[in-house]
Coordinates of C-alpha atoms and ligand atoms in Angstrom, one line a residue:
X343 CA 0.0 0.5 -0.1
X344 CA 1.9 3.3 -0.7
X345 CA 0.8 7.2 0.8
X346 CA -2.3 5.7 2.2
X347 CA -1.0 4.4 5.8
X348 CA -0.3 8.9 6.2
X349 CA -3.5 10.0 4.1
X350 CA -6.4 7.5 4.7
X351 CA -9.2 9.8 2.8
X352 CA -9.4 8.5 -0.8
X353 CA -10.0 12.0 -2.7
X354 CA -12.8 11.0 -5.0
X355 CA -12.9 14.8 -6.0
X356 CA -9.2 15.3 -6.0
X357 CA -9.2 11.6 -8.6
X358 CA -12.2 12.7 -10.2
X359 CA -10.1 16.0 -12.3
X360 CA -7.1 13.7 -12.8
X361 CA -9.7 11.8 -14.7
X362 CA -11.4 15.0 -16.6
X363 CA -7.8 16.4 -17.5
X364 CA -7.3 13.2 -18.8
X365 CA -9.9 13.0 -21.0
X366 CA -9.6 16.8 -21.7
X367 CA -6.4 16.5 -22.9
X368 CA -7.0 13.3 -25.6
X369 CA -10.3 15.3 -26.6
X370 CA -7.8 18.4 -27.9
X371 CA -5.8 16.1 -29.2
X372 CA -8.6 14.5 -31.6
X373 CA -10.2 18.4 -32.5
X374 CA -7.1 19.3 -34.0
X375 CA -7.7 17.0 -35.8
X376 CA -10.7 17.5 -36.6
X377 CA -13.4 15.1 -35.5
X378 CA -14.8 15.7 -31.5
X379 CA -16.5 12.7 -29.6
X380 CA -20.5 13.4 -29.0
X381 CA -22.5 12.5 -26.5
X382 CA -26.0 12.0 -26.4
X383 CA -28.0 12.3 -22.9
X384 CA -32.1 11.7 -23.4
X385 CA -33.8 12.9 -20.6
X386 CA -38.1 11.7 -20.5
X387 CA -39.7 13.3 -18.2
X388 CA -39.4 15.9 -15.6
X389 CA -38.1 14.1 -12.4
X390 CA -35.9 16.7 -10.1
X391 CA -33.4 14.4 -9.5
X392 CA -32.6 13.5 -12.9
X393 CA -32.5 16.6 -14.3
X394 CA -30.1 18.1 -11.8
X395 CA -27.6 14.8 -13.1
X396 CA -28.4 15.2 -16.7
X397 CA -27.3 19.1 -16.4
X398 CA -24.6 18.0 -14.5
X399 CA -23.1 15.4 -17.2
X400 CA -23.8 17.6 -20.1
X401 CA -21.5 20.4 -18.0
X402 CA -19.0 18.5 -17.6
X403 CA -19.1 16.9 -20.9
X404 CA -18.2 20.3 -22.7
X405 CA -15.6 21.5 -19.9
X406 CA -13.8 18.6 -21.4
X407 CA -14.6 19.5 -24.8
X408 CA -16.5 16.6 -25.8
X409 CA -19.6 17.8 -27.1
X410 CA -23.0 17.3 -26.0
X411 CA -26.5 16.4 -27.5
X412 CA -29.8 16.8 -24.6
X413 CA -32.8 15.2 -25.8
X414 CA -35.5 16.7 -23.2
X415 CA -38.8 14.5 -24.2
X416 CA -42.6 15.1 -21.7
X417 CA -43.3 12.1 -19.2
X418 CA -46.0 11.0 -21.6
X419 CA -43.1 10.3 -24.8
X420 CA -44.1 6.5 -25.8
X421 CA -41.8 3.8 -26.3
X422 CA -42.3 3.8 -29.5
X423 CA -41.1 7.4 -30.0
X424 CA -38.2 6.6 -27.7
X425 CA -37.0 3.9 -29.7
X426 CA -37.6 5.7 -32.8
X427 CA -34.7 8.6 -31.0
X428 CA -32.5 5.9 -29.9
X429 CA -32.4 4.6 -33.6
X430 CA -31.2 7.8 -35.1
X431 CA -28.7 8.2 -32.7
X432 CA -27.7 4.8 -33.6
X433 CA -27.1 5.8 -36.4
X434 CA -25.8 9.1 -36.0
X435 CA -22.5 9.5 -37.2
X436 CA -21.6 13.1 -34.7
X437 CA -22.9 11.1 -32.0
X438 CA -20.7 8.6 -30.4
X439 CA -22.3 7.3 -26.9
X440 CA -26.0 7.6 -25.7
X441 CA -27.2 7.7 -21.6
X442 CA -30.6 7.7 -21.2
X443 CA -31.2 9.2 -17.7
X444 CA -32.9 6.7 -15.8
X445 CA -35.5 6.0 -14.1
X446 CA -38.0 6.2 -17.0
X447 CA -41.8 5.9 -16.3
X448 CA -43.5 3.2 -15.6
X449 CA -45.4 3.4 -18.5
X450 CA -42.0 2.2 -20.3
X451 CA -40.0 -0.8 -20.7
X452 CA -36.5 0.3 -19.4
X453 CA -34.8 -2.9 -20.4
X454 CA -36.1 -3.0 -24.0
X455 CA -34.9 0.7 -24.9
X456 CA -31.7 0.1 -22.9
X457 CA -31.1 -2.9 -25.4
X458 CA -31.6 -0.6 -27.8
X459 CA -29.0 1.1 -28.0
X460 CA -26.2 0.3 -30.1
X461 CA -23.6 -1.6 -26.8
X462 CA -20.4 0.2 -29.6
X463 CA -22.5 3.5 -27.7
X464 CA -23.1 2.3 -24.2
X465 CA -21.5 4.5 -22.7
X466 CA -23.6 3.1 -19.3
X467 CA -22.7 -0.3 -20.0
X468 CA -25.6 -1.8 -19.5
X469 CA -26.6 -3.2 -22.9
X470 CA -26.2 -7.3 -22.2
X471 CA -23.4 -7.6 -25.2
X472 CA -21.5 -5.5 -23.2
X473 CA -22.6 -7.2 -19.5
X474 CA -21.5 -10.0 -21.9
X475 CA -18.5 -8.9 -22.5
X476 CA -17.5 -7.9 -18.9
X477 CA -17.9 -11.4 -17.7
X478 CA -15.9 -12.5 -20.9
X479 CA -13.3 -10.2 -19.9
X480 CA -13.2 -9.0 -23.1
X481 CA -12.6 -5.3 -23.8
X482 CA -16.0 -3.7 -23.7
X483 CA -17.6 -0.4 -22.0
X484 CA -18.0 -1.4 -17.9
X485 CA -20.7 0.9 -16.2
X486 CA -19.2 3.9 -14.7
X487 CA -19.6 3.6 -10.9
X488 CA -17.6 0.8 -10.9
X489 CA -15.2 1.6 -13.0
X490 CA -14.4 5.1 -11.3
X491 CA -14.0 3.1 -8.2
X492 CA -11.3 0.9 -9.7
X493 CA -9.3 3.3 -10.8
X494 CA -9.8 4.8 -6.8
X495 CA -8.7 1.7 -5.8
X496 CA -5.6 1.4 -8.3
X497 CA -4.3 5.0 -7.2
X498 CA -5.0 3.4 -3.2
X499 CA -4.0 0.1 -3.6
X500 CA -1.1 -0.1 -6.0
X501 CA -1.6 -3.4 -7.3
X502 CA -5.0 -5.4 -6.3
X503 CA -3.8 -8.4 -7.2
X504 CA -4.5 -11.1 -4.0
X505 CA -6.3 -9.5 -2.0
X506 CA -10.0 -10.5 -1.0
X507 CA -12.5 -8.2 -2.1
X508 CA -16.3 -8.2 -1.2
X509 CA -18.7 -6.6 -2.2
X510 CA -21.7 -5.5 -0.8
X511 CA -24.4 -5.0 -3.0
X512 CA -25.4 -7.1 -6.0
X513 CA -27.0 -4.8 -8.0
X514 CA -26.6 -4.3 -12.6
X515 CA -25.6 -1.3 -11.5
X516 CA -23.5 -1.2 -8.8
X517 CA -22.9 -4.6 -8.1
X518 CA -22.5 -7.3 -10.1
X519 CA -20.9 -5.1 -12.0
X520 CA -18.1 -4.6 -9.2
X521 CA -17.2 -8.1 -8.6
X522 CA -16.5 -8.9 -11.7
X523 CA -14.1 -6.4 -12.8
X524 CA -12.4 -7.5 -9.9
X525 CA -12.5 -10.3 -10.2
X526 CA -10.9 -9.4 -13.9
X527 CA -8.1 -7.6 -11.9
X528 CA -6.9 -10.9 -10.4
X529 CA -8.6 -10.1 -6.9
X530 CA -10.1 -13.0 -4.5
X531 CA -13.9 -11.4 -5.1
X532 CA -17.0 -12.0 -2.6
X533 CA -20.6 -10.7 -3.0
X534 CA -22.5 -10.3 -0.5
X535 CA -26.4 -9.5 0.3
X536 CA -29.8 -9.0 2.0
X537 CA -30.1 -12.7 2.0
X538 CA -26.4 -13.2 3.4
X539 CA -26.2 -14.9 6.7
X540 CA -23.1 -13.6 8.9
X541 CA -22.2 -9.9 6.8
X542 CA -20.2 -8.8 9.6
X543 CA -18.3 -11.3 9.7
X544 CA -18.1 -12.3 5.7
X545 CA -17.4 -7.9 6.0
X546 CA -14.3 -8.7 8.2
X547 CA -12.7 -10.8 6.1
X548 CA -11.6 -8.1 3.5
X549 CA -8.5 -6.6 2.2
X550 CA -11.1 -3.9 -0.1
X551 CA -14.8 -3.2 1.1
X552 CA -17.0 -2.2 -1.5
X553 CA -20.6 -1.1 0.8
X554 CA -23.2 -0.4 -2.3
X555 CA -26.4 -0.9 0.0
X556 CA -28.1 2.6 0.3
X557 CA -28.5 1.8 3.6
X558 CA -27.8 4.8 5.6
X559 CA -24.2 3.5 8.1
X560 CA -25.3 0.1 7.3
X561 CA -21.8 -1.5 8.0
X562 CA -20.4 0.2 11.6
X563 CA -16.5 -0.2 12.6
X564 CA -16.6 -3.4 14.0
X565 CA -17.6 -4.7 10.3
X566 CA -13.9 -4.2 9.0
X567 CA -10.6 -6.2 9.1
X568 CA -7.9 -3.5 10.6
X569 CA -6.1 -2.1 8.0
X570 CA -8.7 -3.1 5.5
X571 CA -9.4 -0.2 2.0
X572 CA -13.3 1.0 1.7
X573 CA -15.0 2.3 -0.5
X574 CA -18.6 3.6 0.0
X575 CA -20.9 4.3 -3.3
X576 CA -24.0 4.4 -1.4
X577 CA -25.4 8.4 -1.1
X578 CA -27.8 8.3 1.5
X579 CA -29.9 12.1 3.3
X580 CA -31.2 11.9 6.2
X581 CA -32.0 14.4 9.2
X582 CA -29.8 14.2 12.2
X583 CA -29.0 17.2 14.1
X584 CA -32.1 19.4 12.7
X585 CA -30.3 19.9 9.3
X586 CA -30.2 17.7 5.9
X587 CA -26.9 15.5 4.7
X588 CA -26.1 13.4 3.2
X589 CA -24.5 10.0 4.3
X590 CA -22.9 6.5 3.3
X591 CA -23.4 2.8 4.1
X592 CA -20.4 2.7 6.3
X593 CA -20.6 4.4 9.5
X594 CA -16.9 6.7 8.2
X595 CA -16.5 8.0 11.5
X596 CA -16.9 4.1 13.3
X597 CA -14.0 3.4 10.6
X598 CA -11.4 5.9 9.4
X599 CA -9.1 4.7 12.6
X600 CA -9.3 1.0 12.0
X601 CA -9.4 1.2 7.8
X602 CA -5.7 2.0 5.6
X603 CA -8.2 4.2 3.4
X604 CA -11.9 4.4 3.0
X605 CA -13.7 7.0 0.8
X606 CA -15.7 9.6 2.2
X607 CA -19.3 10.9 1.2
X608 CA -19.9 13.8 -0.3
X609 CA -16.6 13.3 -2.5
X610 CA -16.0 10.1 -3.3
X611 CA -17.5 7.4 -5.4
X612 CA -19.7 10.4 -6.5
X613 CA -17.5 12.5 -8.9
X614 CA -15.6 10.0 -10.6
X615 CA -18.4 8.7 -11.5
X616 CA -19.5 11.4 -13.9
X617 CA -15.3 11.5 -14.8
X618 CA -16.5 8.0 -16.1
X619 CA -18.5 8.5 -18.4
X620 CA -16.4 11.6 -19.5
X621 CA -14.1 8.4 -20.7
X622 CA -16.4 5.8 -21.8
X623 CA -17.6 8.4 -24.4
X624 CA -14.2 8.5 -25.3
X625 CA -13.3 4.8 -25.3
X626 CA -16.6 4.3 -27.1
X627 CA -14.9 6.7 -30.2
X628 CA -12.2 4.4 -29.9
X629 CA -14.2 1.2 -30.7
X630 CA -16.1 2.7 -32.8
X631 CA -13.4 4.2 -35.0
X632 CA -11.5 0.4 -34.0
X633 CA -14.8 -0.6 -35.8
X634 CA -14.9 1.9 -38.8
X635 CA -10.9 0.8 -40.1
X636 CA -12.8 -2.8 -39.6
X637 CA -14.8 -2.7 -42.1
X638 CA -13.0 -0.3 -44.6
X639 CA -10.0 -3.1 -44.3
X640 CA -10.2 -5.5 -47.6
X641 CA -10.0 -9.5 -46.9
X642 CA -6.4 -10.3 -47.0
X643 CA -7.7 -14.1 -48.9
X644 CA -10.5 -15.0 -50.4
X645 CA -12.7 -15.4 -47.8
Ligands
LIG1771 P1 -30.1 -1.4 -5.4 O1 -31.0 -1.1 -4.0 O2 -30.2 -1.3 -6.6 O3 -28.5 -2.3 -4.6 C1 -28.7 -2.5 -3.7 C2 -28.0 -3.9 -2.8 O4 -27.8 -4.1 -1.7 C3 -28.9 -5.2 -3.1 O5 -28.3 -5.8 -3.5 C4 -29.3 -5.4 -1.8 O6 -29.7 -7.3 -2.2 C5 -28.3 -5.2 -0.9 N1 -29.1 -5.2 0.4 C6 -29.6 -4.3 0.9 N2 -30.0 -4.2 1.8 C7 -29.1 -4.5 2.0 C8 -28.4 -5.5 3.9 N3 -29.4 -4.9 4.9 N4 -27.5 -6.3 3.8 C9 -26.6 -6.9 2.7 N5 -27.0 -6.0 2.0 C10 -28.7 -5.4 1.6 O7 -29.1 0.2 -5.3 P2 -27.8 0.3 -5.9 O8 -27.1 -0.5 -6.5 O9 -28.0 0.9 -7.2 O10 -27.6 1.2 -5.3 C11 -27.4 1.5 -4.4 C12 -26.0 2.5 -3.1 O11 -25.3 2.9 -4.5 C13 -27.2 3.3 -2.8 O12 -27.5 4.4 -2.0 C14 -26.8 4.3 -4.7 O13 -27.6 5.8 -4.4 C15 -25.9 4.4 -4.2 N6 -24.8 4.5 -5.8 C16 -24.6 5.8 -6.0 C17 -23.9 6.0 -6.9 C18 -22.8 6.8 -7.0 O14 -22.7 7.9 -8.3 N7 -21.5 7.5 -5.9 C19 -23.9 5.1 -8.2 C20 -24.8 4.5 -8.1 C21 -25.6 4.4 -6.6 P3 -30.5 -8.0 -2.8 O15 -30.4 -7.9 -3.5 O16 -30.6 -8.7 -1.7 O17 -32.3 -7.1 -2.8

């Protein structure tokens, strides 16, 4: 473990800023050659939290030089209309990434919509082809939050090989892809969930603990192995001491004295998610360029 013995806080804000600088430089280089990655963000309805997320994503894209295209549709939009828009975006050569902001209104089949996004433009990494590719260890677009967590872990721990990672939570968005990425990094991985027996004992085995549950301060100090590295994905709003505040799934103050490193909430995983959306847009651009080159390359022998 590197500098963590002295610096226990894993600073997601600072790490995200470094990721965004990398993306900005690469986008700048592409623009010098006359091309520009484009990200289409689709929002259906007026959900207040979704509006904020979309605004932040568009802002961040503009900051790093990615062309952003916003599509705001009314809550009553029919599924067929949304699918037609996605079909157009799939064909649009100026669009390299497509993000459909979730949740969608109840009358729309989320799975059907996510499957309609071209796997090469699926910057959220939710298409079955990308989910399968991740499970097979292929280079595909992977979900932004777990990808951001992996970057934090690599910076905090250096080598991940052989470490025992415990992932608390098994959602398709965080827990499952997180476990797959840790496995790909040669960790020994245990996934635990609401039906697991003796969660504290399972968590105490973790050299790396990733909490993605959505329960404020579920994980106390007595669930943690001394010297563990903790990534807290949870974002929970609670009322405390007469004010509203955000806390993670881990009891941060109790955990701090005994861990080697821990992400704060806010300022940990959150900023990494949006930074990795930008990184995924660049990766989507590169994958599409590669696919176009392969289409153009003539077959070397009669086939
Ligand atoms: P989900 O609700 O989809 O999944 C929660 C998981 O936690 C489920 O697998 C569930 O188990 C498990 N779980 C629930 N209660 C317990 C318990 N008492 N003990 C053990 N496991 C339990 O949530 P998400 O994965 O989407 O999100 C998790 C958290 O991360 C939320 O707070 C969310 O806001 C946050 N988040 C943060 C992001 C960021 O950018 N920082 C991005 C995405 C999410 P089971 O499957 O058995 O029901």
